[in-house]
XYZ file of C-alpha atoms in Angstrom:
709
model
C 19.558 285.792 154.544
C 22.359 283.006 155.657
C 26.211 282.931 153.611
C 27.529 279.798 154.278
C 31.058 278.513 152.345
C 30.772 275.470 150.407
C 33.568 273.401 149.011
C 35.179 275.471 146.210
C 35.087 278.573 148.194
C 31.558 279.255 146.685
C 28.770 281.484 148.387
C 25.100 280.116 148.322
C 22.140 283.059 149.402
C 19.213 281.462 150.799
C 16.124 283.213 151.698
C 15.055 286.394 150.166
C 16.576 289.232 149.693
C 16.312 293.241 149.777
C 18.411 296.487 148.852
C 22.233 295.907 148.782
C 23.665 292.578 148.661
C 27.471 291.678 148.067
C 28.583 287.843 147.107
C 32.379 287.645 147.768
C 35.306 285.113 148.804
C 36.906 287.607 151.188
C 35.624 290.788 152.272
C 37.512 293.287 153.114
C 35.622 296.614 154.193
C 32.214 297.608 152.595
C 30.519 300.904 152.671
C 26.926 301.063 151.625
C 25.499 304.415 150.559
C 22.235 303.683 149.641
C 18.592 302.934 151.698
C 19.029 298.832 152.759
C 15.721 297.169 153.366
C 12.329 296.546 152.727
C 9.788 299.524 151.526
C 6.608 299.328 153.624
C 3.864 300.523 151.767
C 0.894 302.005 152.510
C -1.816 302.136 150.282
C -4.880 301.688 151.644
C -7.422 304.619 150.588
C -8.487 306.203 153.686
C -11.039 305.332 155.802
C -14.784 307.014 154.980
C -15.445 309.653 158.154
C -19.254 308.431 157.847
C -18.586 304.600 157.761
C -21.777 303.253 160.230
C -23.215 299.354 161.419
C -21.519 296.243 159.136
C -21.155 294.789 162.715
C -21.794 291.504 161.309
C -19.575 291.815 158.099
C -16.912 292.933 160.156
C -17.046 290.110 162.673
C -17.832 287.457 160.184
C -13.803 288.844 158.811
C -12.240 289.418 162.427
C -13.499 285.259 162.573
C -11.663 283.909 159.157
C -8.478 286.316 159.954
C -7.956 284.150 163.059
C -9.600 281.021 161.898
C -5.232 280.240 161.863
C -4.573 278.048 158.647
C -1.671 278.107 156.981
C -2.619 279.994 153.716
C -3.145 283.325 152.678
C -6.950 284.663 153.591
C -8.971 285.639 150.303
C -12.486 286.981 151.236
C -14.743 288.349 148.000
C -17.187 291.364 149.209
C -19.766 291.201 146.506
C -22.944 293.218 146.434
C -24.536 295.535 144.544
C -22.939 298.589 142.691
C -23.322 301.467 145.581
C -24.046 298.892 148.868
C -20.924 299.893 150.268
C -18.737 297.136 149.863
C -15.327 299.232 149.159
C -16.147 301.099 152.559
C -16.157 298.144 154.454
C -13.468 296.364 153.096
C -11.301 300.048 153.901
C -12.196 300.092 157.261
C -12.009 296.185 158.165
C -8.328 296.718 156.300
C -7.292 299.484 158.574
C -8.926 298.239 161.694
C -6.419 295.100 161.187
C -3.605 296.896 159.354
C -1.255 296.380 162.878
C -1.404 292.405 161.798
C 0.437 293.339 158.027
C 3.872 294.837 158.735
C 4.758 294.647 155.287
C 2.660 296.631 154.236
C -0.652 296.677 152.267
C -1.381 297.131 148.278
C -4.618 298.610 146.593
C -5.709 298.366 143.139
C -8.712 299.675 141.589
C -9.380 296.873 138.908
C -11.687 299.189 137.459
C -14.518 296.678 136.500
C -17.333 299.215 136.316
C -15.460 302.321 136.357
C -16.558 303.509 132.767
C -13.078 303.148 131.029
C -11.187 299.792 130.313
C -10.618 297.342 133.039
C -7.215 297.141 134.441
C -4.850 294.538 132.958
C -3.125 292.437 135.636
C 0.003 292.929 133.820
C -0.265 296.453 134.678
C -1.553 295.765 138.404
C 1.937 293.834 138.902
C 3.714 296.392 137.409
C 2.625 298.950 140.057
C 2.605 295.954 143.134
C 6.351 295.182 142.054
C 7.595 298.880 142.114
C 5.636 299.214 145.183
C 7.320 296.373 147.001
C 10.841 297.835 146.113
C 11.407 296.657 142.560
C 13.044 299.431 140.607
C 10.942 299.820 137.595
C 13.812 298.973 134.987
C 13.744 295.598 136.592
C 10.131 294.826 136.260
C 9.946 292.091 133.511
C 7.499 292.127 130.446
C 4.531 289.754 130.095
C 2.079 288.301 132.800
C 3.937 284.852 133.493
C 7.114 286.465 134.020
C 5.784 289.154 136.745
C 3.215 286.817 138.399
C 6.189 284.649 139.320
C 8.156 287.603 140.463
C 5.445 288.537 142.704
C 4.861 285.987 144.028
C 8.614 285.412 145.099
C 8.418 289.132 146.375
C 5.536 288.549 148.585
C 6.620 284.809 149.654
C 7.900 285.792 152.913
C 6.090 288.904 153.373
C 2.562 289.535 155.906
C 1.023 291.719 153.434
C -2.309 292.793 152.991
C -3.956 293.212 149.523
C -7.387 295.225 148.360
C -8.622 294.340 145.064
C -11.219 297.088 144.209
C -13.960 296.601 141.541
C -12.639 293.485 140.289
C -13.997 291.945 136.854
C -13.433 288.150 137.045
C -11.175 285.432 138.795
C -9.016 285.868 135.964
C -8.089 289.055 136.228
C -7.992 288.440 140.580
C -5.927 285.240 140.577
C -2.504 286.452 138.793
C -2.690 289.282 141.663
C -2.725 286.739 144.975
C 0.522 286.848 147.077
C 2.243 283.817 148.103
C 2.520 285.106 151.506
C 1.510 282.754 154.180
C 0.162 285.264 156.440
C -1.311 287.608 153.949
C -4.648 288.680 153.107
C -6.321 289.638 149.693
C -9.569 291.441 149.966
C -11.670 291.819 146.712
C -14.749 293.445 146.049
C -17.061 292.896 143.351
C -20.454 292.965 141.891
C -20.147 289.859 140.443
C -19.519 286.995 142.812
C -16.486 285.310 141.529
C -17.290 282.208 142.080
C -13.726 281.074 140.113
C -11.944 281.999 143.054
C -12.983 279.420 145.505
C -10.496 276.872 144.152
C -8.195 279.407 145.779
C -9.479 279.007 149.005
C -11.246 282.375 148.704
C -14.243 282.979 151.258
C -17.447 285.135 150.065
C -19.491 287.667 152.116
C -22.446 289.342 150.818
C -22.770 293.095 151.238
C -26.374 293.563 151.803
C -28.339 297.084 151.891
C -28.586 298.766 155.052
C -31.708 298.228 157.296
C -33.884 300.901 157.820
C -32.121 301.704 161.278
C -28.734 301.900 160.039
C -29.300 303.924 156.759
C -30.972 306.403 159.516
C -27.509 306.243 161.412
C -25.870 307.041 158.499
C -27.867 309.808 157.285
C -27.813 311.160 160.711
C -23.838 311.132 160.778
C -23.799 312.497 157.089
C -26.165 315.546 158.021
C -24.403 316.256 161.516
C -27.727 318.090 162.610
C -30.904 317.177 164.388
C -32.951 316.891 161.344
C -33.204 312.838 161.864
C -34.348 313.542 165.075
C -36.651 315.761 164.964
C -38.579 313.873 162.327
C -38.224 310.359 162.722
C -40.806 309.276 160.383
C -39.165 311.554 157.169
C -35.674 309.982 158.157
C -36.892 306.210 157.824
C -38.866 307.139 154.618
C -35.403 308.755 153.397
C -33.751 305.423 154.298
C -36.717 303.706 152.304
C -36.739 305.052 149.531
C -32.679 305.129 149.073
C -32.999 301.026 149.486
C -30.241 300.767 152.129
C -27.824 302.051 149.646
C -25.054 303.830 151.099
C -24.286 305.933 148.035
C -27.886 307.209 148.105
C -27.556 308.226 151.293
C -24.727 309.533 150.811
C -25.770 311.866 147.960
C -29.019 312.959 150.052
C -27.214 313.578 152.543
C -24.499 316.238 150.912
C -27.619 317.692 149.174
C -29.582 318.343 152.482
C -26.043 319.283 154.126
C -25.745 321.797 151.523
C -29.285 322.577 152.518
C -29.411 323.158 156.548
C -33.048 324.444 156.923
C -34.563 322.122 154.517
C -37.276 320.215 156.346
C -36.474 316.135 155.573
C -40.113 315.959 154.345
C -39.199 318.244 151.109
C -36.708 315.708 150.127
C -38.969 312.947 150.674
C -41.803 314.676 148.417
C -39.223 315.227 145.552
C -37.953 311.807 145.738
C -41.399 310.433 145.821
C -42.599 312.663 142.296
C -41.120 311.729 138.903
C -37.792 309.704 138.933
C -36.831 308.477 142.100
C -33.180 307.159 140.718
C -33.042 310.992 138.638
C -33.810 312.700 142.278
C -30.816 310.326 143.199
C -28.013 312.520 141.697
C -25.704 315.567 142.392
C -25.687 317.619 138.994
C -23.662 316.187 136.505
C -22.151 313.665 138.654
C -25.247 311.307 139.498
C -23.623 308.890 141.155
C -26.281 306.477 141.585
C -27.719 306.411 138.081
C -24.077 306.293 136.121
C -23.390 302.987 138.800
C -26.380 301.169 137.685
C -26.109 302.476 134.001
C -22.260 301.400 133.857
C -23.444 297.884 134.733
C -26.349 297.542 132.489
C -24.074 299.044 129.979
C -22.045 295.749 130.321
C -24.718 293.656 129.212
C -25.384 291.607 126.319
C -28.397 292.829 124.452
C -30.007 289.370 125.681
C -29.357 289.667 129.062
C -30.726 293.245 129.246
C -33.823 292.398 127.940
C -34.172 289.181 130.533
C -33.220 291.962 133.221
C -35.908 294.615 131.990
C -38.512 291.826 131.605
C -37.948 290.554 135.343
C -38.221 294.231 136.851
C -41.787 293.894 135.062
C -42.998 290.697 137.130
C -45.822 291.385 139.439
C -44.346 290.017 142.666
C -40.785 290.333 144.764
C -39.360 286.782 143.805
C -39.574 285.292 140.747
C -38.508 281.900 138.570
C -37.168 280.932 135.623
C -40.418 279.827 134.304
C -42.272 282.331 135.026
C -39.799 285.026 132.536
C -39.373 282.373 130.196
C -43.241 282.797 129.617
C -42.906 286.233 129.520
C -40.023 286.351 126.751
C -41.765 283.901 124.582
C -38.494 281.225 124.890
C -37.350 278.913 127.136
C -33.575 278.531 126.137
C -31.281 280.652 127.910
C -33.169 282.430 130.427
C -31.723 280.534 133.463
C -28.376 281.171 132.345
C -29.214 284.899 131.679
C -30.430 285.380 135.316
C -27.234 283.353 136.526
C -25.242 285.788 134.430
C -27.198 288.714 136.675
C -27.119 286.864 139.831
C -22.867 286.776 139.035
C -23.320 290.576 138.696
C -25.395 291.204 141.482
C -27.774 293.212 139.306
C -30.239 290.199 140.513
C -30.246 288.589 143.536
C -30.868 284.314 143.597
C -33.311 283.196 146.544
C -32.923 280.084 146.254
C -32.818 277.501 142.918
C -34.123 278.977 140.048
C -35.558 281.862 141.682
C -34.800 285.526 142.045
C -35.361 288.643 143.305
C -34.342 292.676 142.506
C -32.574 294.769 145.471
C -35.302 297.938 145.723
C -33.083 300.282 143.435
C -31.966 298.095 140.907
C -36.086 297.191 140.410
C -36.827 301.008 139.879
C -33.541 301.377 137.826
C -34.566 298.448 135.731
C -38.342 299.209 135.288
C -36.911 303.028 133.941
C -35.155 300.809 131.360
C -37.950 299.139 130.439
C -40.151 302.035 130.235
C -36.917 303.614 127.733
C -36.523 300.340 125.594
C -39.252 298.498 125.055
C -43.164 299.351 123.661
C -45.608 300.013 125.908
C -47.516 296.894 124.171
C -44.424 294.760 124.427
C -44.417 295.416 128.409
C -48.043 294.472 128.764
C -48.025 291.727 126.475
C -44.619 290.174 128.785
C -46.916 291.329 132.296
C -50.001 289.560 130.820
C -48.215 286.357 130.007
C -46.621 286.119 133.723
C -50.017 287.125 135.107
C -51.485 284.333 133.018
C -48.977 281.523 133.839
C -49.504 282.029 137.780
C -53.235 281.316 136.580
C -52.418 278.587 134.876
C -50.519 277.197 137.425
C -52.797 278.060 139.875
C -55.252 275.629 138.054
C -53.474 273.074 137.957
C -52.529 273.030 141.562
C -56.626 273.279 141.910
C -57.310 270.096 140.139
C -54.863 268.052 142.289
C -56.383 269.468 145.162
C -60.294 269.038 144.334
C -60.120 266.927 141.534
C -63.863 265.925 141.263
C -65.197 269.653 141.765
C -67.230 271.316 139.220
C -65.641 274.540 137.947
C -67.080 276.865 135.206
C -64.037 278.718 134.326
C -62.368 278.084 130.619
C -58.893 277.456 131.776
C -60.051 274.228 133.711
C -60.380 272.290 130.529
C -58.536 268.849 130.958
C -57.008 268.638 127.708
C -55.411 272.039 128.168
C -51.688 272.493 128.475
C -50.292 273.298 131.818
C -47.265 274.700 132.769
C -46.998 273.124 135.735
C -48.173 269.031 136.880
C -48.562 268.807 140.757
C -47.699 265.157 141.894
C -49.521 265.295 144.653
C -51.403 267.302 147.509
C -48.429 268.459 149.151
C -46.554 269.741 146.064
C -49.455 272.053 145.033
C -50.006 272.869 148.488
C -46.225 274.119 148.730
C -46.393 275.750 145.808
C -49.050 277.676 146.396
C -47.431 278.569 149.588
C -44.582 279.555 148.045
C -46.063 282.074 145.493
C -49.389 282.859 147.652
C -47.822 286.705 147.826
C -47.210 286.493 144.453
C -50.548 285.286 143.165
C -52.246 288.015 145.175
C -50.382 290.207 143.364
C -50.842 288.854 140.622
C -54.697 289.705 140.623
C -54.191 293.001 141.574
C -52.470 293.742 138.589
C -54.919 291.826 136.473
C -57.501 293.782 137.876
C -55.481 297.455 137.196
C -54.772 296.455 133.192
C -58.752 295.559 133.746
C -58.133 291.869 132.350
C -61.409 290.562 134.380
C -61.393 287.605 133.166
C -58.574 286.456 134.476
C -59.117 288.436 137.903
C -62.247 286.096 138.804
C -60.672 282.747 137.208
C -57.660 283.089 139.878
C -60.820 282.953 142.698
C -62.260 280.154 141.588
C -58.580 278.681 141.350
C -57.686 279.352 144.632
C -60.826 277.975 146.533
C -58.953 274.625 146.755
C -56.311 276.287 148.575
C -58.841 278.483 150.647
C -59.671 275.641 152.102
C -56.723 273.724 152.929
C -55.059 276.761 154.435
C -57.708 279.744 154.772
C -55.770 282.849 154.273
C -58.738 285.241 154.826
C -56.889 288.267 153.970
C -56.255 287.370 151.158
C -59.281 285.080 150.933
C -61.167 288.209 150.950
C -59.160 290.642 149.161
C -59.012 288.307 145.813
C -62.743 288.013 145.929
C -63.201 291.890 146.777
C -61.890 291.925 143.049
C -63.005 288.987 141.124
C -66.620 289.513 141.825
C -66.855 292.724 140.589
C -64.476 291.480 137.271
C -67.226 288.554 137.421
C -70.084 291.005 137.033
C -68.178 293.777 134.719
C -68.132 290.934 132.649
C -71.028 289.401 132.705
C -70.974 285.953 134.019
C -73.603 285.491 136.134
C -72.434 282.099 137.250
C -69.077 282.903 137.469
C -70.033 285.628 139.999
C -72.725 283.228 141.825
C -69.730 281.355 142.445
C -67.557 283.636 143.635
C -69.792 284.978 146.236
C -70.053 281.549 147.560
C -67.068 281.015 147.802
C -66.961 284.470 149.981
C -69.667 283.799 151.749
C -68.252 280.420 152.959
C -64.997 282.588 154.406
C -67.665 285.264 155.735
C -69.395 282.219 158.138
C -66.139 280.607 158.664
C -65.321 284.382 160.310
C -68.518 284.500 162.007
C -69.469 287.647 159.521
C -72.967 286.415 159.440
C -74.272 289.577 157.737
C -72.003 289.862 155.125
C -71.901 286.150 154.642
C -76.051 286.117 154.129
C -76.040 289.189 151.439
C -73.428 287.251 150.014
C -75.716 284.048 149.843
C -78.737 285.454 148.987
C -77.333 287.485 146.135
C -75.506 284.383 144.884
C -78.878 282.248 145.389
C -80.919 285.079 143.015
C -78.247 284.569 140.708
C -77.829 280.958 140.209
C -81.455 280.600 139.884
C -81.751 283.107 137.114
C -79.201 281.325 135.586
C -81.441 278.074 135.672
C -78.373 276.416 137.406
C -79.212 273.665 139.595
C -76.288 272.878 140.556
C -75.003 276.264 142.088
C -78.518 276.867 143.680
C -77.510 273.410 145.438
C -74.274 274.633 146.470
C -75.748 277.844 147.745
C -78.254 276.009 149.641
C -75.462 274.125 151.494
C -73.748 277.234 152.276
C -76.751 278.971 153.642
C -76.978 275.814 156.153
C -73.679 276.376 157.248
C -74.681 280.200 157.814
C -77.974 278.922 159.906
C -75.887 276.253 161.923
C -73.018 278.913 162.803
C -76.068 281.103 163.837
C -77.586 278.332 166.127
C -80.652 277.428 163.765
C -80.171 273.744 163.394
C -83.805 273.253 162.267
C -83.101 275.768 159.403
C -79.983 274.101 158.704
C -81.169 270.674 157.993
C -84.142 272.461 155.987
C -81.719 273.708 153.472
C -79.481 270.553 153.914
C -82.567 268.622 152.504
C -83.167 270.405 149.366
C -79.809 270.638 148.474
C -79.266 266.859 148.585
C -82.403 266.044 147.050
C -81.672 268.835 143.804
C -77.755 267.064 144.148
C -79.355 263.647 144.027
C -81.405 265.151 140.446
C -78.513 265.821 138.542
C -76.283 262.933 139.709
C -73.454 264.336 142.031
C -72.439 261.494 144.444
C -69.644 263.452 145.997
C -72.066 266.703 146.467
C -74.392 264.515 148.003
C -72.093 262.810 150.103
C -70.982 266.222 151.467
C -74.835 267.175 152.137
C -75.019 263.816 154.272
C -71.959 264.720 156.093
C -73.314 267.906 157.170
C -76.681 266.360 157.756
C -74.747 263.981 160.349
C -73.238 267.195 161.738
C -76.509 269.054 162.683
C -77.874 266.103 163.469
C -75.469 265.390 166.116
C -75.975 268.536 167.950
C -79.543 267.823 167.698
C -78.751 265.060 169.965
C -80.217 262.278 167.281
C -77.161 260.418 167.498
C -77.848 257.089 165.946
C -79.106 258.950 162.800
C -75.913 261.020 163.107
C -73.692 258.076 163.004
C -75.420 256.352 159.622
C -75.580 259.715 157.542
C -71.501 260.064 158.839
C -70.462 256.607 158.059
C -72.099 256.596 154.708
C -69.816 259.926 154.220
C -66.980 258.217 155.344
C -68.127 254.708 152.499
C -68.446 257.599 149.662
C -65.284 259.641 150.292
C -62.905 256.591 150.055
C -64.739 255.087 146.951
C -63.989 258.609 145.636
C -60.755 258.631 146.457
C -60.887 261.923 148.288
C -58.593 261.660 151.025
C -59.526 265.302 152.628
C -63.202 264.812 152.737
C -62.320 260.914 153.785
C -60.598 262.438 156.806
C -63.442 265.407 157.247
C -66.134 262.618 157.532
C -64.596 260.520 160.254
C -63.269 263.447 162.324
C -67.145 264.001 162.408
C -67.978 260.621 163.361
C -65.604 260.484 165.878
C -66.976 263.111 167.530
C -70.304 262.059 167.485
C -68.952 258.567 168.710
C -67.260 259.809 171.448
C -70.060 261.867 172.332
C -72.441 258.482 173.102
C -69.131 256.824 174.655
C -68.001 254.813 172.370
C -64.535 255.855 173.074
C -62.616 252.712 171.171
C -63.795 253.860 168.270
C -63.882 257.393 168.494
C -60.365 257.078 168.927
C -59.515 254.864 165.558
C -61.840 257.267 163.751
C -60.281 260.458 165.085
C -56.508 258.624 165.144
C -57.241 258.051 161.217
C -58.199 261.377 160.332
C -55.187 262.754 161.538
C -53.378 260.973 159.456
C -55.614 260.993 156.388
C -55.808 265.033 156.590
C -51.887 264.966 157.256
C -51.665 262.933 153.534
C -54.153 265.549 152.256
C -51.582 268.324 152.888
C -54.747 269.394 154.971
C -53.569 271.332 158.117
C -56.634 272.845 158.955
C -58.847 269.358 158.938
C -55.946 267.929 161.090
C -56.460 270.590 163.547
C -59.874 269.711 163.548
C -59.225 266.220 164.449
C -56.870 266.945 167.047
C -58.932 269.379 168.829
C -61.581 265.983 168.907
C -59.172 263.888 169.902
C -57.908 266.309 173.351
C -61.629 266.535 173.809
C -61.556 263.080 174.166
C -58.612 262.585 175.442
C -60.107 265.369 178.822
C -63.166 262.550 179.132
C -61.298 259.581 179.481
C -59.212 261.267 181.745
C -55.807 261.227 179.407
C -55.181 265.260 180.408
C -51.597 265.125 179.734
C -52.070 263.483 175.924
C -55.150 266.111 175.921
C -52.924 269.158 176.374
C -50.551 267.860 173.497
C -53.608 267.887 171.411
C -55.120 271.356 171.758
C -51.503 273.040 171.914
C -50.983 271.582 168.679
C -54.786 272.684 167.549
C -53.892 275.687 168.705
C -50.979 276.517 167.099
C -52.801 276.455 163.697
C -55.598 278.047 164.770
C -53.609 281.499 166.085
C -51.062 281.152 162.607
C -54.487 281.241 160.777
C -56.772 283.490 162.492
C -59.459 280.792 162.925
C -61.827 281.860 165.605
C -61.802 278.437 166.795
C -58.727 279.563 168.468
C -60.308 281.079 171.135
C -61.952 278.398 172.434
C -59.450 275.716 172.387
C -56.998 277.980 173.829
C -59.760 278.354 176.906
C -60.125 274.785 177.043
C -56.713 274.360 177.351
C -56.287 276.876 180.501
C -59.313 274.256 181.665
C -57.454 271.565 182.256
C -55.556 271.039 185.674
C -53.356 267.647 186.495
C -54.866 265.829 189.444
C -52.901 266.305 192.853
C -51.114 263.483 193.673
C -52.223 262.409 196.845
C -50.655 263.704 199.978
C -47.817 261.663 202.080
C -49.166 259.869 204.908
C -47.924 261.679 207.887
């Protein structure tokens, strides 16, 4: 405080004053009998003795604190209820409390305490009294209290913890004006409105398995997690990385020191998993979730429950709108749920549940929604994925003959893809969910949907052969087609899986599937399907080294297709014939067949097959020492395959370019082409990887000439 004499013997006080103040023109002798100076509040809750991990979050908080900005640091720690937000905040503030010598303030704002949230007016009264203002001098009304709070904190270096906040409006009046202060806010909501106040945001994620086991170890303080590492990890997974759930389990096990972890795992696996994570009347985990859920408006509750019925790990706005039978307000509801940390926003318009919250939401759906309504919602989502997969396949393979009813081109589509790349990108993004949708269809006995998925995914698997998924969905779809008595569909699917088996050199299994498909097609008198099956039998014969047998199958298939009048299918036979002729050393005939195929595919606008035919033609050119023609064809094939989004055909063309480079002595170029192709084959489990890797290993650069001696 600075006191100066002014004109007319007046005194001026500047700065912030606390305790007793005497202002006088003339001072004789003054006695102070009361304590002067600021009280130093120390209101932080004690840190938990079992805090573990969170190294990343603590380091981030330390970094922000030392940034040196001349403004108070405001941090919002958000996350699901029970994830450990408060423990993290308390631990960090205790670690750095020496940097805030003027004290630490704490308030539980009670957003999800089950009662009324704390009002900013009440909290400001608590804070002002803690800072030394007599209770009788606390003004009435929020604006007056907020103004006085800012004045009393302006020159103090303090830390403030605002726990369990409801909204930015609840928090904003509680932000001090101290330039050297820090405010930590915890909330299940993101409180994005605090960005205008310069807030930084930290997501408190569930603990990973290792950290969860470490926490369990500290809770038990015995060697059971060491003696039973597998059950300890399973408990960690069952608790979903939620510290509150782990604390409940740890407390229960600590009171039963002889209880094995395997018994606890068994109890959690049986019946209601959330109910198992409770302690008598306290039921902390379920209560945490109940309080969040009960705060939701009815519409958001329904969106929350129906989202939990989704077959996959993540979901978008549109599929949930299909389940709910309406599009209005779905995105707003999902955004609100994400704001409350009941959902996590994965990316734009895509969301996911945390593990335990998913269990809880499904539990609420079982309690509140009739089984018929739940099944209807699930089917709507499964059909949505099927319809989008069909839309993608129509872009990827526009001229292919289909047998499924959903390929009617006049049928409304939930998504229209503008290009191959868009269709492939969606299929890759949603691949796991689509496979899960097939499994869900099987679980519900929706056989028609199950086999239709297989046909809709055919084009995708040709472009991106994820063989595990390919075999899995066909293992479901083929029996489904058989059960509904659709012999043509069953034959079609057996051809598709037979092709995949041939590609993986599972020759015996491929022959069984293809022979069965041929019999079914002949019984149904479906000549187109007979021709398709003969073509795949040709591929099998070729892969086994029976080139003459392959030519015979291809000749029969081509004859049928020319009679039926399918130019693209006939051209495919010609391409395959050219490839076999080349292997037999009949290069002139091979070039003729492949050149004709290139022309047809270019005229039909089938970019992928145009690329494939050019790659085969370039390979034959290389074999007869027409290097320039080979280079031109193969280079164009790489570009066309890239345009078509076919990484597989691109890898095949790159392999051929690598071989051509070896022939012409350009070993560095060969290595580049083969390395790029090898990456694709390895990533996709393609058997070609072994041969390409061996070819790469055999390449040696010529040694430079020895210097003259």
